PDB file of C-alpha atoms in Angstrom:
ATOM      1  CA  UNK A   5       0.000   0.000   0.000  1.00 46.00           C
ATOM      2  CA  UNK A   6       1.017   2.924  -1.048  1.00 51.00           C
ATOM      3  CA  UNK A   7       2.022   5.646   2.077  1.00 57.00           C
ATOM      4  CA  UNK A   8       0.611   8.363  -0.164  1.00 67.00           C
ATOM      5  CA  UNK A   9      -1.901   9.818  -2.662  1.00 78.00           C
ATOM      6  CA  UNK A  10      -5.350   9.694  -2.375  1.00 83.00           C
ATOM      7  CA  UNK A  11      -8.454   7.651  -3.814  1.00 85.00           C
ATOM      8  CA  UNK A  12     -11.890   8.466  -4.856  1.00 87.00           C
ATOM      9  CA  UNK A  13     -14.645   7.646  -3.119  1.00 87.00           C
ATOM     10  CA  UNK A  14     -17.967   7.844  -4.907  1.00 85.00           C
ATOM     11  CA  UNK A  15     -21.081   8.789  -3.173  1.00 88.00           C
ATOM     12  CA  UNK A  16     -23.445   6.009  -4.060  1.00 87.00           C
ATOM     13  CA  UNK A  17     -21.117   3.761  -1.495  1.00 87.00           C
ATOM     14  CA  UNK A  18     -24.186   5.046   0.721  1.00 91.00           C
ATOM     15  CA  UNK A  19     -26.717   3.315  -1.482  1.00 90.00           C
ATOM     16  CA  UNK A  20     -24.133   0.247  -1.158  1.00 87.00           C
ATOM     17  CA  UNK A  21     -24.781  -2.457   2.148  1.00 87.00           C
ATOM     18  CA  UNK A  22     -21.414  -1.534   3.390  1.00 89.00           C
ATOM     19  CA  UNK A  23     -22.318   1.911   3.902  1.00 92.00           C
ATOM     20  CA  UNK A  24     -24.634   0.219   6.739  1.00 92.00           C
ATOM     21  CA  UNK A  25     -21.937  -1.302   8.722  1.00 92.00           C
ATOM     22  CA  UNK A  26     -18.568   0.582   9.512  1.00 93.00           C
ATOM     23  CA  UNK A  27     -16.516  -2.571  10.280  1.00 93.00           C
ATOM     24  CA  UNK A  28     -17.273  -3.497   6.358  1.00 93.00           C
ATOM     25  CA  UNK A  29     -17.053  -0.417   4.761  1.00 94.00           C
ATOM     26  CA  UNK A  30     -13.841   0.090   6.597  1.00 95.00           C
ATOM     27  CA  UNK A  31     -12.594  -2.944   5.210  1.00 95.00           C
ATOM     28  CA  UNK A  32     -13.929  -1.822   1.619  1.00 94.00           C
ATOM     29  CA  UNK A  33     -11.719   1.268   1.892  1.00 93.00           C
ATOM     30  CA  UNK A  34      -8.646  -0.818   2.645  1.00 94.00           C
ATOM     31  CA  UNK A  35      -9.201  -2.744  -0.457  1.00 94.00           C
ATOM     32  CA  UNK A  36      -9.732   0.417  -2.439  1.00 93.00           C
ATOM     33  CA  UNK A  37      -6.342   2.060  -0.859  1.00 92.00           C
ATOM     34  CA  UNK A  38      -4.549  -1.374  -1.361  1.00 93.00           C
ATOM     35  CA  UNK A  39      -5.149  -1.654  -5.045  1.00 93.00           C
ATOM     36  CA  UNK A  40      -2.475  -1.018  -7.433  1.00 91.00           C
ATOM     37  CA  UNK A  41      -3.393   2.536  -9.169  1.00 89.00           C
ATOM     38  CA  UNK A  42      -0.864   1.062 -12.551  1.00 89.00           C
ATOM     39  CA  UNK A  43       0.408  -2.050 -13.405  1.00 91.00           C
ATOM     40  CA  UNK A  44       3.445  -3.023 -11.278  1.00 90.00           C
ATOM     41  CA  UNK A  45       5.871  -5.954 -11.185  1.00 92.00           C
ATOM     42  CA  UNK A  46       6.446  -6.742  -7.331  1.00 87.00           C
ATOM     43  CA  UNK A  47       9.044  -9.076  -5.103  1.00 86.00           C
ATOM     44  CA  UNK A  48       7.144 -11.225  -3.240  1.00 80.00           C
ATOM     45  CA  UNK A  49       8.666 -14.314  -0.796  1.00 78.00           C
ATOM     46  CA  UNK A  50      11.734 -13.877  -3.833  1.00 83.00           C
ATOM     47  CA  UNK A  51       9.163 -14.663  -6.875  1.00 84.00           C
ATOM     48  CA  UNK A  52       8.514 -11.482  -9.341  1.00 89.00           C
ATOM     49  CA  UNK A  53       4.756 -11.047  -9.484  1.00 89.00           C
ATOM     50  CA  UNK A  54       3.021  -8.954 -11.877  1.00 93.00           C
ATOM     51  CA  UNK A  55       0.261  -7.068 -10.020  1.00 93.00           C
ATOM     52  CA  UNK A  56      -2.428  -5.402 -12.267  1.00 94.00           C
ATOM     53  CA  UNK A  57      -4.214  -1.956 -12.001  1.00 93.00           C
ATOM     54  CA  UNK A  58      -7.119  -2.764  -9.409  1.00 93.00           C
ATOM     55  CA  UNK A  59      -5.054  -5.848  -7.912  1.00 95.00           C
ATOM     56  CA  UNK A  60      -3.319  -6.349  -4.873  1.00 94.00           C
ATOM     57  CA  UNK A  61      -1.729  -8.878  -2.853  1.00 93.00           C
ATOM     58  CA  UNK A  62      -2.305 -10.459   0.697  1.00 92.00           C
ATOM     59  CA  UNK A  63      -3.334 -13.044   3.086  1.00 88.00           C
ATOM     60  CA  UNK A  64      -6.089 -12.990   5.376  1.00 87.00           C
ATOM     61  CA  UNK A  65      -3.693 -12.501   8.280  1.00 92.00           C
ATOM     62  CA  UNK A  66      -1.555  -9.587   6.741  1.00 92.00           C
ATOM     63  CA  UNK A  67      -4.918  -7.606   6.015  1.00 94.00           C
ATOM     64  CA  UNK A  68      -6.315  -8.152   9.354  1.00 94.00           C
ATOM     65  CA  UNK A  69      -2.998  -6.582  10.769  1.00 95.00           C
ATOM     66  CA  UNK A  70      -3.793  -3.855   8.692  1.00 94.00           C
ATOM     67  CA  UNK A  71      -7.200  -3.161   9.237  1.00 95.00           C
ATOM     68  CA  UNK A  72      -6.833  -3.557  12.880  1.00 94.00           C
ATOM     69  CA  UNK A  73      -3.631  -1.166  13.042  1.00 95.00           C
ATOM     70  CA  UNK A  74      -4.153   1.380  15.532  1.00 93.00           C
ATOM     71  CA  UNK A  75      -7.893   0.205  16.337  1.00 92.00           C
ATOM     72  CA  UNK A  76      -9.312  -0.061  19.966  1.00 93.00           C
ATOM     73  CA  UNK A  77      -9.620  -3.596  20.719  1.00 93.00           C
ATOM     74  CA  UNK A  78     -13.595  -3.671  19.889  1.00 91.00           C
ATOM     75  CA  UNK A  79     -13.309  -2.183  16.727  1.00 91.00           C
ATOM     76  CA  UNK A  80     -10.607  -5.069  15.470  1.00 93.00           C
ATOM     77  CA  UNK A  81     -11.631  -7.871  13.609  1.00 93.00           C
ATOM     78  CA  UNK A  82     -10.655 -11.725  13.457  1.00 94.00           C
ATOM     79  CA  UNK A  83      -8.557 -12.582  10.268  1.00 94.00           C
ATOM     80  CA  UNK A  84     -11.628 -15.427  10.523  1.00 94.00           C
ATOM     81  CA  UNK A  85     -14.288 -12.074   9.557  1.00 93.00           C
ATOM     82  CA  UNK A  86     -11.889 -10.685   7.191  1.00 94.00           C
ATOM     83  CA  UNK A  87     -12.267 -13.510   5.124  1.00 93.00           C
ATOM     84  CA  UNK A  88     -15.795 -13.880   5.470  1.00 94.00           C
ATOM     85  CA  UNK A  89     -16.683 -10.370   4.578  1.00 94.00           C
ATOM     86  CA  UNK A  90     -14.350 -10.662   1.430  1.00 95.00           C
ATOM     87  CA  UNK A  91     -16.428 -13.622   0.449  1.00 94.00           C
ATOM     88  CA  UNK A  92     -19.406 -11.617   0.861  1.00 94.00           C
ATOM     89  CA  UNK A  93     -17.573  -8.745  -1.356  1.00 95.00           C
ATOM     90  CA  UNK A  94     -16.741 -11.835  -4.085  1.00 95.00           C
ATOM     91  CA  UNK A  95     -20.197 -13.081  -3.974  1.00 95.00           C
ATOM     92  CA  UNK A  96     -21.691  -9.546  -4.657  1.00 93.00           C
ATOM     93  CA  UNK A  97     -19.075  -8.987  -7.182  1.00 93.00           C
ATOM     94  CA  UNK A  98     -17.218  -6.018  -5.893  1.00 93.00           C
ATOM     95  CA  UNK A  99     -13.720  -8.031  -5.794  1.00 95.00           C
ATOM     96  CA  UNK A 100     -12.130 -11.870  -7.240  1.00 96.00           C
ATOM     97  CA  UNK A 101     -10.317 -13.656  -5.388  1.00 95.00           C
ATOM     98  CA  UNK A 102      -7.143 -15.784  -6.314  1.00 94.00           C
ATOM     99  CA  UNK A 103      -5.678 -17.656  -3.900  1.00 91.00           C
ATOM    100  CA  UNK A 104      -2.632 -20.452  -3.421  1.00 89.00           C
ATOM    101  CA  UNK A 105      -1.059 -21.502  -0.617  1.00 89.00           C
ATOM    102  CA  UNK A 106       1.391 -18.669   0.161  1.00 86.00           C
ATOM    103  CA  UNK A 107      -0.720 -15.373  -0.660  1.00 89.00           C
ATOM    104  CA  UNK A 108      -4.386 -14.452  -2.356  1.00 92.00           C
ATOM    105  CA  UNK A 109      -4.258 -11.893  -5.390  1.00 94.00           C
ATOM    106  CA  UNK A 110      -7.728  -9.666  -4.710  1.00 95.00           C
ATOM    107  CA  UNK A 111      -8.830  -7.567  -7.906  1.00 96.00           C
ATOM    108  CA  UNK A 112     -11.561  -5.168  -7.484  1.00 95.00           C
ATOM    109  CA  UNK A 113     -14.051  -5.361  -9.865  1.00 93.00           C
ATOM    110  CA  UNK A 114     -15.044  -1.964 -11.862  1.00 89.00           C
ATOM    111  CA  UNK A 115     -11.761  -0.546  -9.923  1.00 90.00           C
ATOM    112  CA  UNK A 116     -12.023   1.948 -13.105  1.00 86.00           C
ATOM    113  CA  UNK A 117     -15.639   2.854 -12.211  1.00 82.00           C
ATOM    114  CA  UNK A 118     -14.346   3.882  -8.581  1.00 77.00           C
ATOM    115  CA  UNK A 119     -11.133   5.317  -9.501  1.00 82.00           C
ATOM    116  CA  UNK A 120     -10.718   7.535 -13.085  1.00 78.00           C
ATOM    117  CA  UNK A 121      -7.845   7.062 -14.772  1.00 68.00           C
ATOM    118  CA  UNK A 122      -7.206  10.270 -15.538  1.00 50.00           C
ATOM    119  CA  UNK A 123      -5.767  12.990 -13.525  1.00 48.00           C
ATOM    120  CA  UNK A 124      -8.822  14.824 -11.434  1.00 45.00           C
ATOM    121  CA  UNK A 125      -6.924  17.961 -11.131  1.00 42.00           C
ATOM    122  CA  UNK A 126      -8.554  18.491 -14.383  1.00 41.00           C
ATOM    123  CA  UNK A 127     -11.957  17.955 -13.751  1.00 45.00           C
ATOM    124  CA  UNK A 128     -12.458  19.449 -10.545  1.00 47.00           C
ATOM    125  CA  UNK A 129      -9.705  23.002 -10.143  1.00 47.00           C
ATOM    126  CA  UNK A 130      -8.239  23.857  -6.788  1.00 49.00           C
ATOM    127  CA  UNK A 131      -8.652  27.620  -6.205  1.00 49.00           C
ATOM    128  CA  UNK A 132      -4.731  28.240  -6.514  1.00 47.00           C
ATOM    129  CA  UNK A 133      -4.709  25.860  -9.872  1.00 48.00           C
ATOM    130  CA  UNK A 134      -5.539  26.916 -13.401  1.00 49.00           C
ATOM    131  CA  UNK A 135      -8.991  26.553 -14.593  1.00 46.00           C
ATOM    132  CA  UNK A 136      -9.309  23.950 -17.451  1.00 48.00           C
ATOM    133  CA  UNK A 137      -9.135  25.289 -20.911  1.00 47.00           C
ATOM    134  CA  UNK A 138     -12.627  26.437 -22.725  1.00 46.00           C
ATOM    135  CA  UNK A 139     -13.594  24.979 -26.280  1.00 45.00           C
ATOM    136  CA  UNK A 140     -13.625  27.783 -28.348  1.00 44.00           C
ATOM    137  CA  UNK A 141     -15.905  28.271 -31.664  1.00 44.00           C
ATOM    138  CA  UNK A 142     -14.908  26.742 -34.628  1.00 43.00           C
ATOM    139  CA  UNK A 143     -15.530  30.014 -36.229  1.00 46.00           C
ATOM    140  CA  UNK A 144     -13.040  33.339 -35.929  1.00 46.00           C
ATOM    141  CA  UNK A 145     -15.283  35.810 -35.506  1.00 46.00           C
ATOM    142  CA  UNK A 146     -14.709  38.464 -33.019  1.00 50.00           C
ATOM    143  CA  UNK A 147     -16.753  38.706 -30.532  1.00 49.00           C
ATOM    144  CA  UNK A 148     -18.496  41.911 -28.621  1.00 51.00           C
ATOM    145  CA  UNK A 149     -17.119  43.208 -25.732  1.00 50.00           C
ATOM    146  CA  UNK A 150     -19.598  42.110 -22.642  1.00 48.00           C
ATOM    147  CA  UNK A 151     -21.795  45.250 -21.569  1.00 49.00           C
ATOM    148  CA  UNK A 152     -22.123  43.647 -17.563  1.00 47.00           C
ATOM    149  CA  UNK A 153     -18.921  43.649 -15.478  1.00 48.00           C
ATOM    150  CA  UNK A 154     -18.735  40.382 -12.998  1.00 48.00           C
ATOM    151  CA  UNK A 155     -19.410  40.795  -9.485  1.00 57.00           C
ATOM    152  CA  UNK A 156     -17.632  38.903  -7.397  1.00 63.00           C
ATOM    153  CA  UNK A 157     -19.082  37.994  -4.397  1.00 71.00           C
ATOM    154  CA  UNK A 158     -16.915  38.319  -0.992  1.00 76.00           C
ATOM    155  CA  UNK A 159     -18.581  37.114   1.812  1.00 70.00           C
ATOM    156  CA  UNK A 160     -18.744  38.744   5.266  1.00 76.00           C
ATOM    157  CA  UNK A 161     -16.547  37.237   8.244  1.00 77.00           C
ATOM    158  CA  UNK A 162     -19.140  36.048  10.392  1.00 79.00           C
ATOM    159  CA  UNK A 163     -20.971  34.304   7.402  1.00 78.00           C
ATOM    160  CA  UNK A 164     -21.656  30.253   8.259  1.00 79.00           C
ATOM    161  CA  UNK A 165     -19.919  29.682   4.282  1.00 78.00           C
ATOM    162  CA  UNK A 166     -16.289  31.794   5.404  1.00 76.00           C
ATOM    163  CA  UNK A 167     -16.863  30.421   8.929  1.00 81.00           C
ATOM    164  CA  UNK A 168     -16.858  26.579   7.649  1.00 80.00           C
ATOM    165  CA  UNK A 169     -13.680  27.594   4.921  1.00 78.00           C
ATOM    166  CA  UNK A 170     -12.078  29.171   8.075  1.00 82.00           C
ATOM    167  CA  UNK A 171     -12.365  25.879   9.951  1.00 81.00           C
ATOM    168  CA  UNK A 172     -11.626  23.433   6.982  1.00 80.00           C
ATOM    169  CA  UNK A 173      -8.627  25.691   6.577  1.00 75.00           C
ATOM    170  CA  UNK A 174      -7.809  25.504  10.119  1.00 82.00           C
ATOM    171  CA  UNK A 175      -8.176  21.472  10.024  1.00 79.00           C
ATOM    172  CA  UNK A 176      -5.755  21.764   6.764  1.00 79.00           C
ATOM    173  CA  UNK A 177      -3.274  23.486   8.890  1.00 78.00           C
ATOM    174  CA  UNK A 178      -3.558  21.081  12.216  1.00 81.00           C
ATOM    175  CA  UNK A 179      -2.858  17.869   9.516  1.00 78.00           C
ATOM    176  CA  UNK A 180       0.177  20.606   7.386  1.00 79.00           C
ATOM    177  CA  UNK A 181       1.515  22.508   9.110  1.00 81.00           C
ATOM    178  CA  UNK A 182       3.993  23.741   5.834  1.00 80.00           C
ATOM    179  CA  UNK A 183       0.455  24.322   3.802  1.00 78.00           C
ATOM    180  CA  UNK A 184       0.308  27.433   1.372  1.00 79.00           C
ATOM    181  CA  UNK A 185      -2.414  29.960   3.029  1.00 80.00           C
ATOM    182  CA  UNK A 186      -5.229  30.169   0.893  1.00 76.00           C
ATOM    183  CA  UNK A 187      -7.065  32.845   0.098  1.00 78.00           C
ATOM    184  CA  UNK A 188     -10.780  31.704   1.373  1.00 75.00           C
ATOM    185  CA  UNK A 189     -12.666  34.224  -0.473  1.00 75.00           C
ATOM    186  CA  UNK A 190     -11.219  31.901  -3.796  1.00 73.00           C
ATOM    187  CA  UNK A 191     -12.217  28.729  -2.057  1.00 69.00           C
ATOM    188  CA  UNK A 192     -15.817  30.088  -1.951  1.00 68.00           C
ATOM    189  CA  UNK A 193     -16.312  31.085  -5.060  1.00 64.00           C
ATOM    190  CA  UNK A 194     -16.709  27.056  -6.411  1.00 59.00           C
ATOM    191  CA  UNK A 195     -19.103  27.182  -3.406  1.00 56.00           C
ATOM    192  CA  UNK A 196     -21.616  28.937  -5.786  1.00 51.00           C
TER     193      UNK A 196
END
């Protein structure tokens, strides 16, 4: 597993049974942030393994250790309930499972339905970033200047949209310390 980046998470996991229990949908995240992002060729027990976009390797025991990392002794689950729950995730078709002896290669299903390809930067801009790059007419024609100037909005400090950027900002900070300020007047213009 990767130490870094980030995944997508789509909101229709609440329409999804996992969504109803947290041990589970715990569990579904760690197979989401598990799962090889590209194509890599891994080391594993000395044997070269290719592991496929949407694939990773484990055993039941190794994942449990995972999931239960850092977890309160009631929130942990048996390697025993791992298993069975990623049964459950086979037999619904979320994930395949490939197993021998020394290690099980899981593949989640649709893996490019929950995470795009692409780069997201594009489809969704960061207030700092550039905004993506308009389609212009196929014909030259020049156009008139625009009679109406744009207002921009700014909100007032005790607003509850400026208030919430204030405290995302401050949670941003707590978890980076090194983070770029922001100007939050920017961050609420997508807001609109």
């Amino acid at each position: 597993m990767a130490d870094g980046g980030w995944i997508a998470v789509q909101r229709k996991v609440q329409t999804s049974f996992v969504w109803a229990n947290p041990f589970v949908l715990k569990l579904w995240m760690l197979c989401l942030f598990k799962a090889n992002f590209t194509t890599n060729r891994i080391l594993f027990n000395g044997q070269e393994i290719q592991v496929d976009r949407g694939q990773f390797i484990t055993g039941r025991f190794a994942l449990a250790s995972e999931y239960n990392k850092g977890a309160r002794r009631e929130h942990q689950l048996s390697p025993t309930s791992i298993n069975r729950w990623l049964n459950k995730f086979r037999d619904l078709q979320m994930v395949d499972i490939s197993s021998n002896p020394k290690y099980s290669v899981i593949t989640v299903l649709n893996y490019d339905a929950y995470q795009p390809g692409g780069q997201l930067a594009d489809m969704y801009p960061t207030a700092s970033g550039q905004l993506a790059d308009t389609v212009k007419n196929s014909n030259n024609s020049k156009k008139e200047p625009s009679s109406h100037k744009s207002t921009k909005r700014t909100y007032d400090e005790q607003s509850k949209e400026l208030r919430a950027a204030t405290k995302l900002w401050e949670l941003i900070q707590r978890n980076n310390p090194k983070a770029k300020q922001q100007d939050l007047q920017k961050w609420l213009m997508f807001s609109d």
